[in-house]
Coordinates of C-alpha atoms in Angstrom, one line a residue:
Chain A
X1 CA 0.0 0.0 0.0
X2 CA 1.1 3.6 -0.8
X3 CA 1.7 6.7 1.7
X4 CA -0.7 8.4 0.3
X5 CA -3.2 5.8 0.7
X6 CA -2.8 5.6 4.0
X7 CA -3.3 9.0 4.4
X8 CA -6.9 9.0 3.5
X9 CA -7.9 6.3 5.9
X10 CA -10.8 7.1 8.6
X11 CA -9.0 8.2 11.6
X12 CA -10.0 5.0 13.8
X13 CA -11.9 6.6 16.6
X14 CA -13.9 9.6 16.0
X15 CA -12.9 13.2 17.3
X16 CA -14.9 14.7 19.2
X17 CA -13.1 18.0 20.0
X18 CA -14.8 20.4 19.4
X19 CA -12.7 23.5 17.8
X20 CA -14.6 26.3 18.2
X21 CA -15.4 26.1 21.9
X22 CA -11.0 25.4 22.3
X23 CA -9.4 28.5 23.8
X24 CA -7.5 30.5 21.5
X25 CA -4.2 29.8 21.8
X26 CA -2.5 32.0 19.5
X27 CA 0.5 33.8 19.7
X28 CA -0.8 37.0 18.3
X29 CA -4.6 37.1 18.6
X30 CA -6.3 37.9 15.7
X31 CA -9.8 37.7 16.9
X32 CA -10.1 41.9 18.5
X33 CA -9.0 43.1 14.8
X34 CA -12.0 42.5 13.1
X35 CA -14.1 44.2 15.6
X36 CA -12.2 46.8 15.2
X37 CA -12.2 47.4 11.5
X38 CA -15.7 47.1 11.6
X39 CA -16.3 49.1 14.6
X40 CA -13.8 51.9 13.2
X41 CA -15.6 51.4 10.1
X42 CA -19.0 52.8 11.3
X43 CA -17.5 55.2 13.3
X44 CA -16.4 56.8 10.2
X45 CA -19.2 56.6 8.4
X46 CA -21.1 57.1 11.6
X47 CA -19.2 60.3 11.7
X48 CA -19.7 61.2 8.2
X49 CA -23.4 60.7 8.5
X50 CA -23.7 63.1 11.8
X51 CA -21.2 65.7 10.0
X52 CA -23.7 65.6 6.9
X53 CA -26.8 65.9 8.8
X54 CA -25.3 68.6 10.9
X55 CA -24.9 70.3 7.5
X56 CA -28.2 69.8 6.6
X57 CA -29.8 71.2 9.5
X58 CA -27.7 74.2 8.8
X59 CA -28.8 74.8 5.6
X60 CA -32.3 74.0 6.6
X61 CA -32.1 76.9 9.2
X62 CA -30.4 79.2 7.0
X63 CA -32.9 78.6 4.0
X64 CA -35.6 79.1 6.4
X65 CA -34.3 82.6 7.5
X66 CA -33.6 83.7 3.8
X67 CA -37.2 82.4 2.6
X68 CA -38.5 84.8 5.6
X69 CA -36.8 87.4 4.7
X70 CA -38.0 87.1 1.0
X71 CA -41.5 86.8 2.0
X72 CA -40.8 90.2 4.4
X73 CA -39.3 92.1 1.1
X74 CA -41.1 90.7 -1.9
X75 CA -44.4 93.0 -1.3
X76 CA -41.8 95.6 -0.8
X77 CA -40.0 94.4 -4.0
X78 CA -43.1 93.8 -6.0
X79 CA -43.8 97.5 -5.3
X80 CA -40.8 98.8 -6.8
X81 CA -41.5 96.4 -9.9
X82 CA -44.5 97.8 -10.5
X83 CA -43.3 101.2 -9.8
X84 CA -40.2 100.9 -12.3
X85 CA -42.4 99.5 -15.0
X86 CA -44.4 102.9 -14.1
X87 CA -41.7 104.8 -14.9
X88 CA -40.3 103.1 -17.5
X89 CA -43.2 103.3 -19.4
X90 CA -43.3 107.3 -18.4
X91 CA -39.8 107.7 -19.7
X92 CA -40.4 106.4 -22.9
X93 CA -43.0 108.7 -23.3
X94 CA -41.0 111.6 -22.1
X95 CA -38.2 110.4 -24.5
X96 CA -40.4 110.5 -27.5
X97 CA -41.2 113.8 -26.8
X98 CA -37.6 115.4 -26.6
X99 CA -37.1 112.8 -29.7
X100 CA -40.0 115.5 -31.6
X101 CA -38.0 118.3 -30.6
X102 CA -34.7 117.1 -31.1
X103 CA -33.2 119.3 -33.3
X104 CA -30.1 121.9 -33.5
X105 CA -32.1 125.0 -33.1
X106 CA -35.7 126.6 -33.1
X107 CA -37.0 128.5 -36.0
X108 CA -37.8 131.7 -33.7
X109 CA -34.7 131.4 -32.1
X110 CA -32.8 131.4 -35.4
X111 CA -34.1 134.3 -36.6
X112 CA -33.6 136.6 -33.7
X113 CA -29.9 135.4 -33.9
X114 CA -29.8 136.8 -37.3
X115 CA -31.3 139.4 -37.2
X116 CA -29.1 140.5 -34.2
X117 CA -26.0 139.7 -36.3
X118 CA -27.0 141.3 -39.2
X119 CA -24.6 144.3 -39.8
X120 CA -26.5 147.7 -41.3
X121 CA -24.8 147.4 -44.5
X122 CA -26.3 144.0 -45.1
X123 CA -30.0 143.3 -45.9
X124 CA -31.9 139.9 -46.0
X125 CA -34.2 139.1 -48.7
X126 CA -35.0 135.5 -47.9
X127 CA -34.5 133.2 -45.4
X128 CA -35.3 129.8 -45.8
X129 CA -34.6 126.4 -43.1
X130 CA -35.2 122.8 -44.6
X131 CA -35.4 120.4 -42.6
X132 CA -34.7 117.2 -44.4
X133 CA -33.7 113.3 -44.2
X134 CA -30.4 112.1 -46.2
X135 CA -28.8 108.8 -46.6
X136 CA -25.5 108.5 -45.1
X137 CA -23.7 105.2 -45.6
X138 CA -27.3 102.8 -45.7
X139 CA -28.6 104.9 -42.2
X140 CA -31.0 108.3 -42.9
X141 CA -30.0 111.1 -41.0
X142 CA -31.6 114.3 -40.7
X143 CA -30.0 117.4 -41.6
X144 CA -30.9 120.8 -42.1
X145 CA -29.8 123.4 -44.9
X146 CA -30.3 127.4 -43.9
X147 CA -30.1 129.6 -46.9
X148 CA -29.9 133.4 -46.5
X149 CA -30.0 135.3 -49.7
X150 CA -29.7 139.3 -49.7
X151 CA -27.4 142.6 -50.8
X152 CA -24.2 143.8 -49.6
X153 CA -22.0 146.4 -50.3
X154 CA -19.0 145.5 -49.1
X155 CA -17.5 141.8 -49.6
X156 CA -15.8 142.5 -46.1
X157 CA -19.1 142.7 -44.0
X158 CA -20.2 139.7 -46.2
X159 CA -17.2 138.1 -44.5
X160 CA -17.1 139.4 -41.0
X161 CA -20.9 138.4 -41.1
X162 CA -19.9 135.0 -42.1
X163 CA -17.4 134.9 -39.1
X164 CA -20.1 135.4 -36.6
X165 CA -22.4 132.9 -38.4
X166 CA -20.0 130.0 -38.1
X167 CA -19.3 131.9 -34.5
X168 CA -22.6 131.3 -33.6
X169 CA -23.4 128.4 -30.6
X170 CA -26.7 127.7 -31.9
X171 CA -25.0 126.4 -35.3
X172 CA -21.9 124.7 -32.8
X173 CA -24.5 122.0 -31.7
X174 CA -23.1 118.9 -30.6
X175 CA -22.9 116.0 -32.9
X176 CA -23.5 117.9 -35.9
X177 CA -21.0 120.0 -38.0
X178 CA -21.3 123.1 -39.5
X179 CA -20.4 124.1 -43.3
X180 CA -21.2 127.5 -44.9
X181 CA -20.9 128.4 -48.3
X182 CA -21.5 131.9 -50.2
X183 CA -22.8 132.3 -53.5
X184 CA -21.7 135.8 -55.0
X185 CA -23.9 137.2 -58.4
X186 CA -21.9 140.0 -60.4
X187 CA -22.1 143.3 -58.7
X188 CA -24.6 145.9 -59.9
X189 CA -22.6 148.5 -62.0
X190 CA -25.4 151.5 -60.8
X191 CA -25.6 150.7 -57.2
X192 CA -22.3 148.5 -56.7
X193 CA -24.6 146.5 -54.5
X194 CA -23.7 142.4 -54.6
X195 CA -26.5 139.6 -54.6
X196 CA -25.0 136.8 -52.0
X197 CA -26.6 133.9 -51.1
X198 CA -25.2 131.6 -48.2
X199 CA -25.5 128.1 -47.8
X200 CA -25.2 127.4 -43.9
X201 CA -25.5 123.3 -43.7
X202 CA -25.8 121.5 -40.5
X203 CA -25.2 117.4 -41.0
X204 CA -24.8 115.1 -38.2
X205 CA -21.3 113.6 -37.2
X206 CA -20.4 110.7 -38.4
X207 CA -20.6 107.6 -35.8
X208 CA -16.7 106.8 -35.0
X209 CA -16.4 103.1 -36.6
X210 CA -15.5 100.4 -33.3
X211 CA -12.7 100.0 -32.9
Chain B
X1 CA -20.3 27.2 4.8
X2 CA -23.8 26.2 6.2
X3 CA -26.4 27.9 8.1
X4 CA -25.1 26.7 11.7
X5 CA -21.2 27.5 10.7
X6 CA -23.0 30.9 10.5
X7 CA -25.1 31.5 13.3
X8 CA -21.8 30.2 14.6
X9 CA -19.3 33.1 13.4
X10 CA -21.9 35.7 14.2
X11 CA -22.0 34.2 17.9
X12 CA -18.3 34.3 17.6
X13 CA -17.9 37.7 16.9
X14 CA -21.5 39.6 18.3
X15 CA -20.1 43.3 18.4
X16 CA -18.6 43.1 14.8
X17 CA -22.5 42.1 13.5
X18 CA -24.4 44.5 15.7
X19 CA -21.8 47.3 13.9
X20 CA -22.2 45.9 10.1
X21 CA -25.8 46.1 10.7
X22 CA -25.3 49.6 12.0
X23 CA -22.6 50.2 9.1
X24 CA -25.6 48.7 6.3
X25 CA -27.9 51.0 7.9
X26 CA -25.7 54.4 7.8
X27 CA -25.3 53.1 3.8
X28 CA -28.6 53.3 3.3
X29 CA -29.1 56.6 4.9
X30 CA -26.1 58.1 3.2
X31 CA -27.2 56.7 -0.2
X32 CA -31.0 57.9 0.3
X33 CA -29.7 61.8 1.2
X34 CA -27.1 62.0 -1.7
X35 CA -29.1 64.1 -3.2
X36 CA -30.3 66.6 -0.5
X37 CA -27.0 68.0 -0.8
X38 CA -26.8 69.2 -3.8
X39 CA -30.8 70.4 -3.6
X40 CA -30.2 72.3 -0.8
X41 CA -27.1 73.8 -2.2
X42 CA -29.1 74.8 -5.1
X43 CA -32.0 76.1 -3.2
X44 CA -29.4 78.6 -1.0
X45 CA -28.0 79.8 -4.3
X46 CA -31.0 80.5 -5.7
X47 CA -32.3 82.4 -2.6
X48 CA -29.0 84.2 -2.1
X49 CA -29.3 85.4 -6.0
X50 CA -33.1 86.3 -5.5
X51 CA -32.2 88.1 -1.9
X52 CA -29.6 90.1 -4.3
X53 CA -32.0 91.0 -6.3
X54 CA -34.3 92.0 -4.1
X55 CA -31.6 94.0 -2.2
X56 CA -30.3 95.5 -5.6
X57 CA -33.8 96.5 -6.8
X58 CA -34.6 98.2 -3.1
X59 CA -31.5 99.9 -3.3
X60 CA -32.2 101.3 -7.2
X61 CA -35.3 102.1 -6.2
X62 CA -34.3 105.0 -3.7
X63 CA -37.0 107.8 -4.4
X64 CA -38.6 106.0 -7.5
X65 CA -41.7 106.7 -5.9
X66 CA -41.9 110.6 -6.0
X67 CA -39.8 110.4 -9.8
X68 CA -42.8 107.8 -11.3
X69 CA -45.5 110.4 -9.8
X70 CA -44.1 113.7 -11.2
X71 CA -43.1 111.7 -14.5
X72 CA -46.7 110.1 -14.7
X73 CA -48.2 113.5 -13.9
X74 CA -46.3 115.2 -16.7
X75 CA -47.0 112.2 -18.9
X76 CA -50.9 112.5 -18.0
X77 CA -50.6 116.4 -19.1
X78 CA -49.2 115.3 -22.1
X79 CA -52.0 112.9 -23.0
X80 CA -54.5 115.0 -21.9
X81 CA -57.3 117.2 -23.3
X82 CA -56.1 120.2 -25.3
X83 CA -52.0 118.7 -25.7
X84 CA -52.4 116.0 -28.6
X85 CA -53.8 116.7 -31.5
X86 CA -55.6 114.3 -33.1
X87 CA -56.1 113.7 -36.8
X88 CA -59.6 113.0 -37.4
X89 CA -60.6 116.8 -35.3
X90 CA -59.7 118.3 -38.5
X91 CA -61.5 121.1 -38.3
X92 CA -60.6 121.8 -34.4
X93 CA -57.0 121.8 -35.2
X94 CA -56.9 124.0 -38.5
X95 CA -59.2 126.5 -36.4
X96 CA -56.0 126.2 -33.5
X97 CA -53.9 127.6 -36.0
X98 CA -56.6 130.6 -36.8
X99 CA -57.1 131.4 -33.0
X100 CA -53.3 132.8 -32.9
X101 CA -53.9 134.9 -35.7
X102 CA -55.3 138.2 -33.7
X103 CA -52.6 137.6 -31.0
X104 CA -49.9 137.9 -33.4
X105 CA -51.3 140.4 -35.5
X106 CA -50.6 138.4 -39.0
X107 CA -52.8 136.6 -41.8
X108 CA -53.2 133.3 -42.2
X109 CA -53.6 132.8 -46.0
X110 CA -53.4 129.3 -46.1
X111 CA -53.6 125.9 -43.8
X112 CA -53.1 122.4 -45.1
X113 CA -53.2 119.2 -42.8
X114 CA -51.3 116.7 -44.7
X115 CA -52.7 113.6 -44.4
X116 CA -49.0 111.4 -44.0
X117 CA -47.1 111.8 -40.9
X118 CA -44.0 113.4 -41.0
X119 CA -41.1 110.6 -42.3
X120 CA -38.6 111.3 -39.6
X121 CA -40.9 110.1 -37.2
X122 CA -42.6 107.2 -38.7
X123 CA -41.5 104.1 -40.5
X124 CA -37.9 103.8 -41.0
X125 CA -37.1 107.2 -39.8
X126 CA -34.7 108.0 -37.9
X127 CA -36.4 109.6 -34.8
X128 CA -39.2 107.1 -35.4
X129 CA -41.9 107.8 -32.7
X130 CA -43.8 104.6 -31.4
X131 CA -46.1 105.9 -28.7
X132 CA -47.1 109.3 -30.8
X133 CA -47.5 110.7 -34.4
X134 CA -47.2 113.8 -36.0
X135 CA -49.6 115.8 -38.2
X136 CA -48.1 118.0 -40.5
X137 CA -49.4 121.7 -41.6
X138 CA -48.6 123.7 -44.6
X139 CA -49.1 127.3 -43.4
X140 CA -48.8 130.4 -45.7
X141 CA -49.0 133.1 -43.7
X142 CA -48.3 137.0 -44.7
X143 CA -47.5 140.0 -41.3
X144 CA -44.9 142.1 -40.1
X145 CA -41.5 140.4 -39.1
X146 CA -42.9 141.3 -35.5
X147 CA -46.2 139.9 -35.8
X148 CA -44.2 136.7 -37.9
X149 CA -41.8 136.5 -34.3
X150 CA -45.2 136.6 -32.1
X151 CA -46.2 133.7 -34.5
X152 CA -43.7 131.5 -34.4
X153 CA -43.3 132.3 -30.0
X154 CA -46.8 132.0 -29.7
X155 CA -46.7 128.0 -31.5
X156 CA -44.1 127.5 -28.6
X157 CA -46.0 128.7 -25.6
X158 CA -48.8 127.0 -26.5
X159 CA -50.1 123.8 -24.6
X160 CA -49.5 121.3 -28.0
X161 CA -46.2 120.1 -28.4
X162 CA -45.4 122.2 -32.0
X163 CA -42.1 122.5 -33.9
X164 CA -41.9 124.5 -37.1
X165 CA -39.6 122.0 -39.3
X166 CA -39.0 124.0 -42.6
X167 CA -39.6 127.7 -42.9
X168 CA -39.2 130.4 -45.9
X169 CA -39.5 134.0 -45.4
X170 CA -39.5 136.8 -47.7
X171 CA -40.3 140.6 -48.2
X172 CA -44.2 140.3 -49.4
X173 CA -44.5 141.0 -53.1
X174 CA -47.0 143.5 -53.0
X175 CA -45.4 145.9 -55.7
X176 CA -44.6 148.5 -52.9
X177 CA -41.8 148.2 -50.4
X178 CA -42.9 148.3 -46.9
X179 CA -42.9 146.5 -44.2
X180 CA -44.7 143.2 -45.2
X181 CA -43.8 139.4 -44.9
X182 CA -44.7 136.6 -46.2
X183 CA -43.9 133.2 -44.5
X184 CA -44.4 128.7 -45.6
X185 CA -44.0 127.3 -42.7
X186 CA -44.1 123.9 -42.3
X187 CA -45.3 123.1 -39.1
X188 CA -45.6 119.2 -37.2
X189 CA -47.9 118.5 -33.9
X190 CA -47.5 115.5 -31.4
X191 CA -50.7 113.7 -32.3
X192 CA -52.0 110.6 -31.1
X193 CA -51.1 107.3 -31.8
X194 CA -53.4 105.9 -34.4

């Protein structure tokens, strides 16, 4: 018979020790560490839990006290809504107005200006304003051509009257420039009297391109 | 391993199955409030933004009140009886023009209420109006550059909202030289929306 045969034979009494009621007698026991990997385990997460909750409860409190204080501002808040739309709505109105009037200079105001200007040896025969809408570069614009046509005597107050013109503020408003041109006719041999005609034009600036 | 070899390890080790219950159990809590977290986060940002606003739009706010009433009050004066003219009252607006002709001491020749608005304030214009209109007049008038002045101060003073757009003035051609004017205005109104 081989070893190994004989080590598969029924032991020839039974055993009746039972193992797990046999004091431990390891050298290093080993029982204690998995009570405490489990125990350590659900302290951590234990801890984790708590930690979570805690933050919870905080948030819970804090969301509390902001939705309170919503609830004490939105009538307040609502109010200003409604009162901004109010005004809003107001402004635009008001804005459409000074839209209507939006333009460099009133027609009364003009002609006192000129007529204050006007030197003696100078006389108006027409005055005309047009007021009128030009393309410029695919967007209208409005601009507005003055023409003053009369006698002079002397080219030098024609001049010095021109000076003034351009001098004026009312033609110096902002975001519009300023051109004026003369137009002489050949003098009059009898009186020596010269027909002018100026061309004041007032055109809006061009919009600087972005940079 | 059987049933009893089980029972048997648990009796072996009692603390380490009381806490791996405990441990399943704090699992299943932590998986079940995942998501509060992140919905309570959210919530907090969402009040802090709206408590921002709200903060922002009591702080802009300052003294809206007493600017909405005088605006509204100037807007209702605008809107109101005798301000706008409106196009259908014809008659009542050509006479307007009439009423200031004693006042200034001039002659109204001619009126004409063109029946388009004006086209800087409508359509594509470029001061395009979208709560009012304009009418537009044609007014030949003939006076004395005085009586022309009182004119043209008198459309200003007036309660409707009037601009004189285009003008031409020159010495009447009555054959004699005196004192006489002669004036085309043309004149636009705030008018009502249509």
């Amino acid at each position: 018979m081989s070893r190994s045969r004989k080590n598969i034979q029924p032991n020839w009494r039974p055993n009746f020790v039972k193992t797990s009621e046999l004091p431990d007698i390891k050298v290093v026991r080993t029982d204690f560490i998995i009570n405490f990997v489990v125990i350590v385990l659900m302290l951590t997460l234990g801890f984790y839990v708590l930690q979570h909750e805690y933050r919870f409860y905080v948030l819970d409190k804090t969301i509390a006290v902001m939705e309170q204080r919503i609830q004490i501002a939105e009538p307040e808040d609502t109010m200003s809504l409604k009162l901004s739309r109010e005004f809003t709505d107001a402004a635009e109105h008001i804005a459409e107005v000074e839209k209507f009037y939006a333009a460099p200079f009133q027609v009364q105001d003009l002609l006192i200006q000129l007529t204050q200007l006007r030197p003696e040896q100078l006389i108006f025969k027409q005055i005309s304003v047009v007021e009128s809408l030009a393309k410029e570069e695919a967007a209208q614009v409005v601009s507005y051509r003055i023409n003053v046509t009369g006698e002079v005597i002397s080219l030098t107050v024609l001049d010095e009257f021109k000076g003034a013109l351009a001098a004026l503020d009312l033609f110096n408003y902002a975001g519009y420039t300023l051109d004026i041109d003369e137009t002489l006719q050949g003098r009059d041999a009898e009186s020596g009297i010269f027909p002018y005609t100026l061309q004041i034009t007032l055109k809006p600036v061009k919009p600087a391109p972005a940079a | 391993m059987n049933y009893s070899a089980i029972i048997a390890k648990l009796r072996q080790y009692p603390v380490a199955f009381v806490c791996s219950i405990i441990l399943l159990l704090l699992l299943v809590v932590v998986f079940l409030r995942s998501g509060v977290s992140d919905e309570l986060a959210l919530r907090e940002a969402d009040l802090n933004s709206r408590i921002r606003t709200i903060d922002e739009n009591i702080k802009n706010s300052k003294d809206l009140k007493q600017h909405t009433e005088k605006l509204t009050a100037l807007v209702e004066q605008i809107d109101g009886n005798g301000v706008l003219f409106k196009r259908y009252e014809r008659a009542i607006n050509i006479n307007f023009f009439y009423s200031l002709e004693s006042e200034a001491g001039i002659v109204i020749s001619n009126i004409a209420q063109l029946p388009a608005p004006d086209p800087i304030y409508s359509g594509d214009g470029p001061r395009k109006l979208d709560r009012y209109s304009t009418l537009v007049y044609n007014i030949n008038l003939t006076g004395s550059f005085t009586g022309l002045l009182k004119f043209l101060h008198a459309l200003v003073r007036v309660d409707p909202l009037i601009r004189v757009a285009d003008f031409n003035l020159s010495r009447e051609d009555d054959g004699v030289r005196g004192t006489g004017m002669e004036a085309r205005l043309r004149v636009l109104v705030l008018a009502k929306k249509e």
